[in-house]
CSV table of C-alpha atoms in Angstrom, one decimal:
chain,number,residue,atom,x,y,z
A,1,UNK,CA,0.0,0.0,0.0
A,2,UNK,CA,1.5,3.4,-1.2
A,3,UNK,CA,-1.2,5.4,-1.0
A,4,UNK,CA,-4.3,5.8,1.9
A,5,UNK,CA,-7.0,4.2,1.4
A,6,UNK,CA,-10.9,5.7,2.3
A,7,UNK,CA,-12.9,3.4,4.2
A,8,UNK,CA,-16.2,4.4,3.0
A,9,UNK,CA,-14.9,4.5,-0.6
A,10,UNK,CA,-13.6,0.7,-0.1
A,11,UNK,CA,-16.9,-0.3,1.2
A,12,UNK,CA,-18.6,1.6,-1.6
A,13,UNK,CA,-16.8,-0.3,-4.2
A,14,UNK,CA,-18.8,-4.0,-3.1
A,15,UNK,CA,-22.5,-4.9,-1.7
A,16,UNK,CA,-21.6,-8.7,-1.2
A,17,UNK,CA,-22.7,-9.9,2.2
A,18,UNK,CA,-20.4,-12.3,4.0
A,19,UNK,CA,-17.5,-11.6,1.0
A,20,UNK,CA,-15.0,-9.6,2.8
A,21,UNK,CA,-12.2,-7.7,0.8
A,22,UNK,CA,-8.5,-7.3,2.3
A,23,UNK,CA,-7.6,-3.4,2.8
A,24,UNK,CA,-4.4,-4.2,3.7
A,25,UNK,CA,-2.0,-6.0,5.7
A,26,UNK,CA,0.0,-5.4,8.9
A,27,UNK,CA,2.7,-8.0,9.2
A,28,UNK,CA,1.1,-11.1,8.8
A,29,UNK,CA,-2.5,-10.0,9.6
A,30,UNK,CA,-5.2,-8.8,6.9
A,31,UNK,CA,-7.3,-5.5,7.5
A,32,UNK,CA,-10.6,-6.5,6.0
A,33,UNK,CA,-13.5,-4.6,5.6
A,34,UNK,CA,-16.9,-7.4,5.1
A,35,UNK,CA,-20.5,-6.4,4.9
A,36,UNK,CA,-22.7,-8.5,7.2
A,37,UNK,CA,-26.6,-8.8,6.6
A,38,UNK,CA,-28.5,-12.0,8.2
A,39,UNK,CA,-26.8,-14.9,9.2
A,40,UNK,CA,-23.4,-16.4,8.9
A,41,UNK,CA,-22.5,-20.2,10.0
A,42,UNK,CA,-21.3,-21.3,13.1
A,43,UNK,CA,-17.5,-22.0,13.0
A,44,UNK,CA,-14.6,-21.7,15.3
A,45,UNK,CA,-10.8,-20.8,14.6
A,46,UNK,CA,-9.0,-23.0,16.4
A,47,UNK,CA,-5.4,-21.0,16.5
A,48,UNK,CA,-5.9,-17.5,16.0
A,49,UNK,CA,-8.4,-14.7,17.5
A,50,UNK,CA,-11.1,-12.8,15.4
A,51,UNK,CA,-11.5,-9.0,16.0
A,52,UNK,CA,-14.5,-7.3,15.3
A,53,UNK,CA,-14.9,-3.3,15.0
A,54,UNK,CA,-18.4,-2.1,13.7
A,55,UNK,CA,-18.3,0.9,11.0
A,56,UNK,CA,-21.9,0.9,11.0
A,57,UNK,CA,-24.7,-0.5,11.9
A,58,UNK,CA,-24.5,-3.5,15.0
A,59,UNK,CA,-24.4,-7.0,14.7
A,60,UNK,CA,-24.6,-10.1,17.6
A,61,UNK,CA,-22.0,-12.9,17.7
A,62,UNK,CA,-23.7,-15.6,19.5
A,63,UNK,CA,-21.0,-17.7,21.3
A,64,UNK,CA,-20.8,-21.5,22.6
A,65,UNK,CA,-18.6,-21.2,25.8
A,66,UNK,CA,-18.4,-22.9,29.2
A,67,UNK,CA,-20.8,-25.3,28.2
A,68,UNK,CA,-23.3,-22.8,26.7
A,69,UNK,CA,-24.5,-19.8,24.2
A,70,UNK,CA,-24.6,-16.6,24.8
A,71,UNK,CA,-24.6,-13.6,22.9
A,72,UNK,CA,-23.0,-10.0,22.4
A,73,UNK,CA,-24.4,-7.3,20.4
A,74,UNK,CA,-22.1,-4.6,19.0
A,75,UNK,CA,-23.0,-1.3,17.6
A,76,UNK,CA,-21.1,1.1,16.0
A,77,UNK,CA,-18.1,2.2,17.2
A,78,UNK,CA,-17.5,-1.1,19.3
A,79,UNK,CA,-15.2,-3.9,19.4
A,80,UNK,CA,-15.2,-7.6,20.1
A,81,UNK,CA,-12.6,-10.5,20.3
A,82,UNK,CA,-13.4,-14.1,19.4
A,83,UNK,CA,-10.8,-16.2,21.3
A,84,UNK,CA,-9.3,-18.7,19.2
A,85,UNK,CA,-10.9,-22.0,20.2
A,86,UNK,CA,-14.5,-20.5,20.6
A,87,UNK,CA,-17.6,-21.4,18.4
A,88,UNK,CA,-18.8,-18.5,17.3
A,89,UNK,CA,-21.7,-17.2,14.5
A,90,UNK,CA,-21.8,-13.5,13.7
A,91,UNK,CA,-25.4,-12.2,12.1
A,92,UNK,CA,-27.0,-9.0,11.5
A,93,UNK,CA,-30.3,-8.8,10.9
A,94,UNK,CA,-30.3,-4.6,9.3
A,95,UNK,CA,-26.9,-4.7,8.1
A,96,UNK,CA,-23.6,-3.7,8.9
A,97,UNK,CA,-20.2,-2.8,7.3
A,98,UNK,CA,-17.7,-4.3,10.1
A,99,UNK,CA,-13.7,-4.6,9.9
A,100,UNK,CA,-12.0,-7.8,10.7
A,101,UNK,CA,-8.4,-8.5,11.7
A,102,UNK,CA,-6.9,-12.1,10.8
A,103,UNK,CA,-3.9,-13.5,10.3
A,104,UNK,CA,-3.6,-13.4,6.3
A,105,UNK,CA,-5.2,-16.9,4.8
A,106,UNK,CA,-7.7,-17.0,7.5
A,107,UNK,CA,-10.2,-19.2,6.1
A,108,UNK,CA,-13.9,-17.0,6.2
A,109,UNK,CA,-15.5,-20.3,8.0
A,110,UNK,CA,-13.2,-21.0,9.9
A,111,UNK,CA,-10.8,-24.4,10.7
A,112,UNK,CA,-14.3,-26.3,11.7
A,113,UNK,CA,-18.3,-25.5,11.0
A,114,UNK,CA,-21.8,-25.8,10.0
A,115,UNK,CA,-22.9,-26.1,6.9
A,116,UNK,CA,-22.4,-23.4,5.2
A,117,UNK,CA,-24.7,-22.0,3.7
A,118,UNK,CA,-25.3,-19.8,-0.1
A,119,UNK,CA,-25.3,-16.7,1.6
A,120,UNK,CA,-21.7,-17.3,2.8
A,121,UNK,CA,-18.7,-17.2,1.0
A,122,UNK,CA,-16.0,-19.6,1.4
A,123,UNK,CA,-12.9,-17.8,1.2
A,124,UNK,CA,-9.5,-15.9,2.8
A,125,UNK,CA,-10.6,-12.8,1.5
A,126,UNK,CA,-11.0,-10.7,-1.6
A,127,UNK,CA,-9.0,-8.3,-3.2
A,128,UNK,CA,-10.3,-4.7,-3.0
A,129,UNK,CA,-10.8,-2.9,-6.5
A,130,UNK,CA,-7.2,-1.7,-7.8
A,131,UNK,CA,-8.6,1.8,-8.3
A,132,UNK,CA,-10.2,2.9,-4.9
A,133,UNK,CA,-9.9,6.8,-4.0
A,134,UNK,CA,-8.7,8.3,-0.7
């Protein structure tokens, strides 16, 4: 990355749900911006945490912990992290543009999950346009 990048412009450039593109990378971890509408698939990452930061919008991650579910609702402005190991499923019923930091090949679905389903891409992340203004 040479140049800054504009959030808002990066998240203008895609309306995919559940298709998150890579802004950049620090060291070995991918900046992603992802649009979240409905629901996603349970899954956990067995070796590396997920953060969550709302841009807009909120969103719950339910989590399977201590022998149970429970869920956390962020809004904009807030920030959550997964621990590795933890069963998680983020959704959001109105939308939400959210950055994600990963370790770079972090698989979208994790190491283990659900059935996933056509609403979710399967990936490590997409490329954002090469052309988006500052």
């Amino acid at each position: 990355m040479t140049q800054p990048i504009d959030l808002a412009s990066a998240l203008a450039s895609f309306s995919e749900a559940w298709s998150p593109r890579i802004v950049t990378t620090v060291n070995d971890y991918d900046i992603r911006l992802a649009r979240f509408a409905g629901e996603h698939v349970w899954h956990v990452h067995t070796d590396t945490d997920e953060f969550f930061l709302v841009l807009d919008g909120s969103i719950d991650i339910g989590l399977r912990e201590d022998g149970g579910e429970r869920t956390v609702t962020l809004r904009r402005g807030e920030v959550f992290v997964v621990p590795r190991g933890v069963f998680h499923k983020p959704s959001s019923s109105a939308g939400a543009a959210v950055l994600l930091v990963e370790p770079s090949g972090t698989l979208s679905v994790g190491d283990e999950h659900d059935e996933v389903p056509a609403n979710v891409d399967t990936t490590t992340g997409h490329p954002l346009p090469s052309r988006v203004p500052a």
